[in-house]
């Protein structure tokens, strides 16, 4: 797990890769559907910005983008994921909704710059 954060810990990027989560390009759609279902159950009042699969640098990358209530604040989250050497790589960007206008484009730039070695 790698975490990059500002001083407030409210704006952050978390990168995880778990040896137990096997993955391939063929499974990206299934992971997208499972993640979306889980978020819809856990955050039923979330405002969904987008859900889908992009092709980035010749790789399928699934993503979920939403605004949801966490504690006493609304948060923006972009989750994107792909396979790396047979394991699932998941990146999660978070920021307060009130900073979404500035940070959502940055989060999408990070996702769109993803370059994975096969």
Short mmCIF file of N, CA and C in Angstrom, two decimals:
data_model
loop_
_atom_site.label_atom_id
_atom_site.label_comp_id
_atom_site.label_asym_id
_atom_site.label_seq_id
_atom_site.Cartn_x
_atom_site.Cartn_y
_atom_site.Cartn_z
N UNK A 1 0.86 -1.18 0.00
CA UNK A 1 0.00 0.00 0.00
C UNK A 1 0.89 1.23 0.00
N UNK A 2 0.54 2.17 -0.89
CA UNK A 2 1.24 3.45 -0.95
C UNK A 2 0.17 4.52 -0.81
N UNK A 3 0.41 5.52 0.06
CA UNK A 3 -0.54 6.61 0.25
C UNK A 3 0.19 7.93 0.06
N UNK A 4 -0.38 8.77 -0.79
CA UNK A 4 0.08 10.14 -0.97
C UNK A 4 -1.03 11.04 -0.45
N UNK A 5 -0.68 12.03 0.39
CA UNK A 5 -1.71 12.86 0.99
C UNK A 5 -1.22 14.27 1.19
N UNK A 6 -2.17 15.21 1.23
CA UNK A 6 -1.81 16.57 1.61
C UNK A 6 -1.74 16.62 3.14
N UNK A 7 -1.41 17.79 3.69
CA UNK A 7 -1.24 17.92 5.14
C UNK A 7 -2.52 17.66 5.91
N UNK A 8 -3.67 17.93 5.30
CA UNK A 8 -4.95 17.74 5.97
C UNK A 8 -5.39 16.28 5.99
N UNK A 9 -4.78 15.44 5.18
CA UNK A 9 -5.18 14.04 4.98
C UNK A 9 -6.55 13.90 4.31
N UNK A 10 -7.12 15.00 3.83
CA UNK A 10 -8.42 14.94 3.16
C UNK A 10 -8.28 14.73 1.65
N UNK A 11 -7.15 15.13 1.10
CA UNK A 11 -6.89 14.92 -0.32
C UNK A 11 -5.80 13.87 -0.40
N UNK A 12 -6.13 12.71 -0.99
CA UNK A 12 -5.15 11.64 -0.99
C UNK A 12 -5.34 10.70 -2.17
N UNK A 13 -4.27 9.99 -2.44
CA UNK A 13 -4.26 8.93 -3.45
C UNK A 13 -3.71 7.69 -2.77
N UNK A 14 -4.49 6.61 -2.80
CA UNK A 14 -4.09 5.35 -2.18
C UNK A 14 -3.92 4.33 -3.30
N UNK A 15 -2.77 3.67 -3.32
CA UNK A 15 -2.48 2.66 -4.34
C UNK A 15 -2.25 1.33 -3.62
N UNK A 16 -3.03 0.32 -4.02
CA UNK A 16 -2.90 -0.99 -3.38
C UNK A 16 -2.80 -2.09 -4.43
N UNK A 17 -2.08 -3.11 -4.06
CA UNK A 17 -2.02 -4.32 -4.88
C UNK A 17 -1.90 -5.49 -3.93
N UNK A 18 -2.89 -6.37 -3.98
CA UNK A 18 -2.97 -7.48 -3.04
C UNK A 18 -2.66 -8.78 -3.78
N UNK A 19 -1.75 -9.55 -3.25
CA UNK A 19 -1.36 -10.81 -3.88
C UNK A 19 -2.54 -11.79 -3.99
N UNK A 20 -3.54 -11.63 -3.13
CA UNK A 20 -4.68 -12.55 -3.14
C UNK A 20 -5.69 -12.23 -4.25
N UNK A 21 -5.62 -11.03 -4.80
CA UNK A 21 -6.58 -10.61 -5.82
C UNK A 21 -6.02 -10.88 -7.21
N UNK A 22 -6.33 -12.07 -7.76
CA UNK A 22 -5.85 -12.36 -9.10
C UNK A 22 -6.69 -11.57 -10.10
N UNK A 23 -6.05 -11.17 -11.18
CA UNK A 23 -6.74 -10.35 -12.17
C UNK A 23 -6.12 -10.54 -13.54
N UNK A 24 -6.92 -10.19 -14.54
CA UNK A 24 -6.45 -10.18 -15.93
C UNK A 24 -7.29 -9.15 -16.66
N UNK A 25 -6.91 -8.84 -17.88
CA UNK A 25 -7.69 -7.92 -18.69
C UNK A 25 -9.12 -8.42 -18.88
N UNK A 26 -9.30 -9.72 -18.92
CA UNK A 26 -10.63 -10.30 -19.10
C UNK A 26 -11.53 -10.10 -17.88
N UNK A 27 -10.95 -9.86 -16.70
CA UNK A 27 -11.73 -9.73 -15.47
C UNK A 27 -12.03 -8.28 -15.09
N UNK A 28 -11.53 -7.32 -15.82
CA UNK A 28 -11.72 -5.91 -15.45
C UNK A 28 -13.21 -5.56 -15.40
N UNK A 29 -13.99 -6.03 -16.35
CA UNK A 29 -15.43 -5.77 -16.35
C UNK A 29 -16.12 -6.34 -15.13
N UNK A 30 -15.74 -7.55 -14.74
CA UNK A 30 -16.34 -8.17 -13.56
C UNK A 30 -15.97 -7.40 -12.29
N UNK A 31 -14.71 -6.97 -12.18
CA UNK A 31 -14.31 -6.16 -11.03
C UNK A 31 -15.09 -4.86 -11.00
N UNK A 32 -15.28 -4.23 -12.15
CA UNK A 32 -16.04 -2.97 -12.23
C UNK A 32 -17.45 -3.20 -11.70
N UNK A 33 -18.10 -4.24 -12.17
CA UNK A 33 -19.46 -4.52 -11.74
C UNK A 33 -19.53 -4.81 -10.24
N UNK A 34 -18.58 -5.57 -9.72
CA UNK A 34 -18.57 -5.90 -8.29
C UNK A 34 -18.31 -4.67 -7.43
N UNK A 35 -17.33 -3.84 -7.83
CA UNK A 35 -17.06 -2.61 -7.08
C UNK A 35 -18.27 -1.69 -7.10
N UNK A 36 -18.91 -1.52 -8.26
CA UNK A 36 -20.07 -0.64 -8.38
C UNK A 36 -21.21 -1.14 -7.50
N UNK A 37 -21.46 -2.44 -7.51
CA UNK A 37 -22.52 -3.01 -6.69
C UNK A 37 -22.23 -2.77 -5.20
N UNK A 38 -21.00 -2.98 -4.79
CA UNK A 38 -20.62 -2.78 -3.40
C UNK A 38 -20.80 -1.32 -2.99
N UNK A 39 -20.38 -0.38 -3.82
CA UNK A 39 -20.54 1.03 -3.50
C UNK A 39 -22.02 1.44 -3.48
N UNK A 40 -22.81 0.88 -4.37
CA UNK A 40 -24.25 1.20 -4.38
C UNK A 40 -24.93 0.71 -3.10
N UNK A 41 -24.47 -0.42 -2.59
CA UNK A 41 -25.03 -0.94 -1.33
C UNK A 41 -24.55 -0.10 -0.15
N UNK A 42 -23.26 0.20 -0.10
CA UNK A 42 -22.68 0.93 1.04
C UNK A 42 -22.98 2.42 1.03
N UNK A 43 -23.22 3.00 -0.15
CA UNK A 43 -23.49 4.43 -0.27
C UNK A 43 -24.72 4.63 -1.16
N UNK A 44 -25.90 4.22 -0.69
CA UNK A 44 -27.09 4.27 -1.54
C UNK A 44 -27.48 5.68 -1.99
N UNK A 45 -27.09 6.70 -1.26
CA UNK A 45 -27.45 8.07 -1.64
C UNK A 45 -26.34 8.78 -2.42
N UNK A 46 -25.32 8.03 -2.82
CA UNK A 46 -24.20 8.64 -3.57
C UNK A 46 -24.67 9.21 -4.89
N UNK A 47 -24.02 10.29 -5.30
CA UNK A 47 -24.23 10.85 -6.63
C UNK A 47 -23.13 10.28 -7.52
N UNK A 48 -23.54 9.54 -8.55
CA UNK A 48 -22.59 8.87 -9.44
C UNK A 48 -22.20 9.81 -10.57
N UNK A 49 -20.90 10.00 -10.74
CA UNK A 49 -20.36 10.80 -11.84
C UNK A 49 -20.13 9.91 -13.04
N UNK A 50 -19.64 8.70 -12.79
CA UNK A 50 -19.40 7.77 -13.89
C UNK A 50 -18.93 6.41 -13.42
N UNK A 51 -19.17 5.42 -14.27
CA UNK A 51 -18.73 4.04 -14.06
C UNK A 51 -18.40 3.51 -15.45
N UNK A 52 -17.26 2.85 -15.60
CA UNK A 52 -16.97 2.30 -16.91
C UNK A 52 -15.60 1.69 -17.01
N UNK A 53 -15.21 1.48 -18.26
CA UNK A 53 -13.88 0.94 -18.57
C UNK A 53 -13.30 1.81 -19.67
N UNK A 54 -12.11 2.31 -19.43
CA UNK A 54 -11.36 3.09 -20.44
C UNK A 54 -10.21 2.25 -20.95
N UNK A 55 -9.76 2.54 -22.15
CA UNK A 55 -8.52 1.96 -22.62
C UNK A 55 -7.45 3.03 -22.47
N UNK A 56 -6.46 2.74 -21.64
CA UNK A 56 -5.40 3.70 -21.33
C UNK A 56 -4.08 3.01 -21.61
N UNK A 57 -3.32 3.57 -22.52
CA UNK A 57 -2.02 3.00 -22.89
C UNK A 57 -2.13 1.50 -23.18
N UNK A 58 -3.15 1.17 -23.98
CA UNK A 58 -3.39 -0.19 -24.46
C UNK A 58 -3.79 -1.17 -23.37
N UNK A 59 -4.33 -0.66 -22.26
CA UNK A 59 -4.79 -1.51 -21.16
C UNK A 59 -6.20 -1.12 -20.78
N UNK A 60 -7.03 -2.11 -20.43
CA UNK A 60 -8.36 -1.83 -19.90
C UNK A 60 -8.19 -1.37 -18.45
N UNK A 61 -8.83 -0.24 -18.15
CA UNK A 61 -8.80 0.32 -16.80
C UNK A 61 -10.24 0.60 -16.39
N UNK A 62 -10.72 -0.09 -15.37
CA UNK A 62 -12.06 0.15 -14.86
C UNK A 62 -12.04 1.33 -13.93
N UNK A 63 -13.21 2.01 -13.81
CA UNK A 63 -13.27 3.14 -12.91
C UNK A 63 -14.67 3.34 -12.35
N UNK A 64 -14.72 3.94 -11.17
CA UNK A 64 -15.94 4.40 -10.52
C UNK A 64 -15.66 5.83 -10.07
N UNK A 65 -16.60 6.72 -10.27
CA UNK A 65 -16.43 8.12 -9.87
C UNK A 65 -17.72 8.56 -9.20
N UNK A 66 -17.64 9.00 -7.95
CA UNK A 66 -18.85 9.32 -7.21
C UNK A 66 -18.60 10.35 -6.12
N UNK A 67 -19.70 10.93 -5.64
CA UNK A 67 -19.69 11.83 -4.49
C UNK A 67 -20.60 11.20 -3.46
N UNK A 68 -20.12 11.10 -2.23
CA UNK A 68 -20.89 10.41 -1.18
C UNK A 68 -20.67 11.07 0.16
N UNK A 69 -21.56 10.78 1.08
CA UNK A 69 -21.47 11.32 2.43
C UNK A 69 -20.55 10.42 3.25
N UNK A 70 -19.56 11.03 3.90
CA UNK A 70 -18.68 10.29 4.81
C UNK A 70 -18.57 11.10 6.09
N UNK A 71 -19.17 10.60 7.13
CA UNK A 71 -19.21 11.36 8.38
C UNK A 71 -20.02 12.63 8.17
N UNK A 72 -19.42 13.77 8.48
CA UNK A 72 -20.13 15.04 8.36
C UNK A 72 -19.77 15.81 7.09
N UNK A 73 -19.13 15.15 6.13
CA UNK A 73 -18.77 15.86 4.89
C UNK A 73 -19.05 15.01 3.67
N UNK A 74 -19.26 15.69 2.56
CA UNK A 74 -19.39 15.00 1.28
C UNK A 74 -18.00 14.87 0.67
N UNK A 75 -17.74 13.68 0.11
CA UNK A 75 -16.43 13.40 -0.46
C UNK A 75 -16.58 13.00 -1.93
N UNK A 76 -15.57 13.38 -2.71
CA UNK A 76 -15.44 12.93 -4.10
C UNK A 76 -14.45 11.78 -4.09
N UNK A 77 -14.76 10.73 -4.88
CA UNK A 77 -13.84 9.59 -4.98
C UNK A 77 -13.79 9.11 -6.42
N UNK A 78 -12.56 8.88 -6.89
CA UNK A 78 -12.32 8.21 -8.16
C UNK A 78 -11.52 6.95 -7.85
N UNK A 79 -12.09 5.80 -8.17
CA UNK A 79 -11.40 4.52 -8.01
C UNK A 79 -11.11 4.01 -9.41
N UNK A 80 -9.86 3.66 -9.67
CA UNK A 80 -9.55 3.06 -10.96
C UNK A 80 -8.64 1.87 -10.73
N UNK A 81 -8.73 0.88 -11.64
CA UNK A 81 -8.06 -0.39 -11.38
C UNK A 81 -7.77 -1.10 -12.70
N UNK A 82 -6.72 -1.90 -12.65
CA UNK A 82 -6.32 -2.73 -13.78
C UNK A 82 -5.49 -3.89 -13.23
N UNK A 83 -5.07 -4.76 -14.12
CA UNK A 83 -4.24 -5.88 -13.70
C UNK A 83 -2.77 -5.56 -13.97
N UNK A 84 -1.92 -6.03 -13.05
CA UNK A 84 -0.47 -5.91 -13.21
C UNK A 84 0.13 -7.25 -12.82
N UNK A 85 0.72 -7.91 -13.80
CA UNK A 85 1.36 -9.20 -13.57
C UNK A 85 0.45 -10.18 -12.82
N UNK A 86 -0.82 -10.23 -13.25
CA UNK A 86 -1.76 -11.19 -12.70
C UNK A 86 -2.43 -10.80 -11.39
N UNK A 87 -2.15 -9.58 -10.92
CA UNK A 87 -2.75 -9.12 -9.67
C UNK A 87 -3.50 -7.81 -9.91
N UNK A 88 -4.50 -7.54 -9.09
CA UNK A 88 -5.31 -6.34 -9.24
C UNK A 88 -4.63 -5.15 -8.59
N UNK A 89 -4.44 -4.09 -9.36
CA UNK A 89 -3.92 -2.81 -8.87
C UNK A 89 -5.11 -1.88 -8.74
N UNK A 90 -5.31 -1.32 -7.54
CA UNK A 90 -6.43 -0.41 -7.28
C UNK A 90 -5.88 0.92 -6.78
N UNK A 91 -6.32 2.00 -7.43
CA UNK A 91 -5.94 3.35 -7.04
C UNK A 91 -7.20 4.10 -6.66
N UNK A 92 -7.17 4.77 -5.52
CA UNK A 92 -8.33 5.49 -5.02
C UNK A 92 -7.93 6.91 -4.69
N UNK A 93 -8.57 7.87 -5.37
CA UNK A 93 -8.33 9.29 -5.12
C UNK A 93 -9.53 9.85 -4.36
N UNK A 94 -9.27 10.58 -3.28
CA UNK A 94 -10.31 11.18 -2.44
C UNK A 94 -10.05 12.66 -2.22
N UNK A 95 -11.12 13.44 -2.19
CA UNK A 95 -11.03 14.83 -1.76
C UNK A 95 -12.42 15.29 -1.34
N UNK A 96 -12.50 16.35 -0.51
CA UNK A 96 -13.82 16.88 -0.17
C UNK A 96 -14.53 17.38 -1.43
N UNK A 97 -15.86 17.22 -1.46
CA UNK A 97 -16.64 17.64 -2.62
C UNK A 97 -16.42 19.11 -2.93
N UNK A 98 -16.24 19.92 -1.90
CA UNK A 98 -16.06 21.36 -2.14
C UNK A 98 -14.74 21.67 -2.87
N UNK A 99 -13.83 20.71 -2.94
CA UNK A 99 -12.58 20.88 -3.68
C UNK A 99 -12.56 20.07 -4.98
N UNK A 100 -13.71 19.46 -5.30
CA UNK A 100 -13.82 18.59 -6.47
C UNK A 100 -13.52 19.32 -7.77
N UNK A 101 -13.96 20.56 -7.90
CA UNK A 101 -13.75 21.30 -9.15
C UNK A 101 -12.26 21.39 -9.48
N UNK A 102 -11.45 21.59 -8.47
CA UNK A 102 -10.00 21.69 -8.68
C UNK A 102 -9.36 20.30 -8.83
N UNK A 103 -9.78 19.34 -8.01
CA UNK A 103 -9.05 18.07 -7.91
C UNK A 103 -9.56 16.95 -8.79
N UNK A 104 -10.83 16.95 -9.20
CA UNK A 104 -11.33 15.87 -10.07
C UNK A 104 -10.56 15.81 -11.39
N UNK A 105 -10.26 16.95 -12.04
CA UNK A 105 -9.46 16.87 -13.26
C UNK A 105 -8.06 16.30 -13.01
N UNK A 106 -7.49 16.60 -11.86
CA UNK A 106 -6.17 16.06 -11.51
C UNK A 106 -6.28 14.54 -11.33
N UNK A 107 -7.32 14.09 -10.63
CA UNK A 107 -7.52 12.65 -10.43
C UNK A 107 -7.66 11.94 -11.76
N UNK A 108 -8.42 12.53 -12.68
CA UNK A 108 -8.59 11.91 -14.00
C UNK A 108 -7.29 11.94 -14.80
N UNK A 109 -6.49 12.99 -14.63
CA UNK A 109 -5.17 13.02 -15.28
C UNK A 109 -4.29 11.89 -14.78
N UNK A 110 -4.33 11.67 -13.48
CA UNK A 110 -3.54 10.58 -12.89
C UNK A 110 -3.99 9.25 -13.51
N UNK A 111 -5.31 9.03 -13.54
CA UNK A 111 -5.82 7.79 -14.12
C UNK A 111 -5.39 7.65 -15.58
N UNK A 112 -5.54 8.71 -16.35
CA UNK A 112 -5.24 8.65 -17.78
C UNK A 112 -3.75 8.59 -18.09
N UNK A 113 -2.91 8.81 -17.08
CA UNK A 113 -1.47 8.68 -17.29
C UNK A 113 -0.94 7.31 -16.88
N UNK A 114 -1.83 6.45 -16.39
CA UNK A 114 -1.43 5.12 -15.93
C UNK A 114 -0.74 4.36 -17.07
N UNK A 115 0.43 3.85 -16.79
CA UNK A 115 1.20 3.10 -17.77
C UNK A 115 1.74 1.86 -17.07
N UNK A 116 1.20 0.71 -17.44
CA UNK A 116 1.51 -0.55 -16.76
C UNK A 116 2.40 -1.41 -17.66
N UNK A 117 3.44 -1.95 -17.09
CA UNK A 117 4.27 -2.91 -17.79
C UNK A 117 3.61 -4.27 -17.69
N UNK A 118 3.44 -4.92 -18.82
CA UNK A 118 2.73 -6.23 -18.83
C UNK A 118 3.52 -7.30 -18.12
#
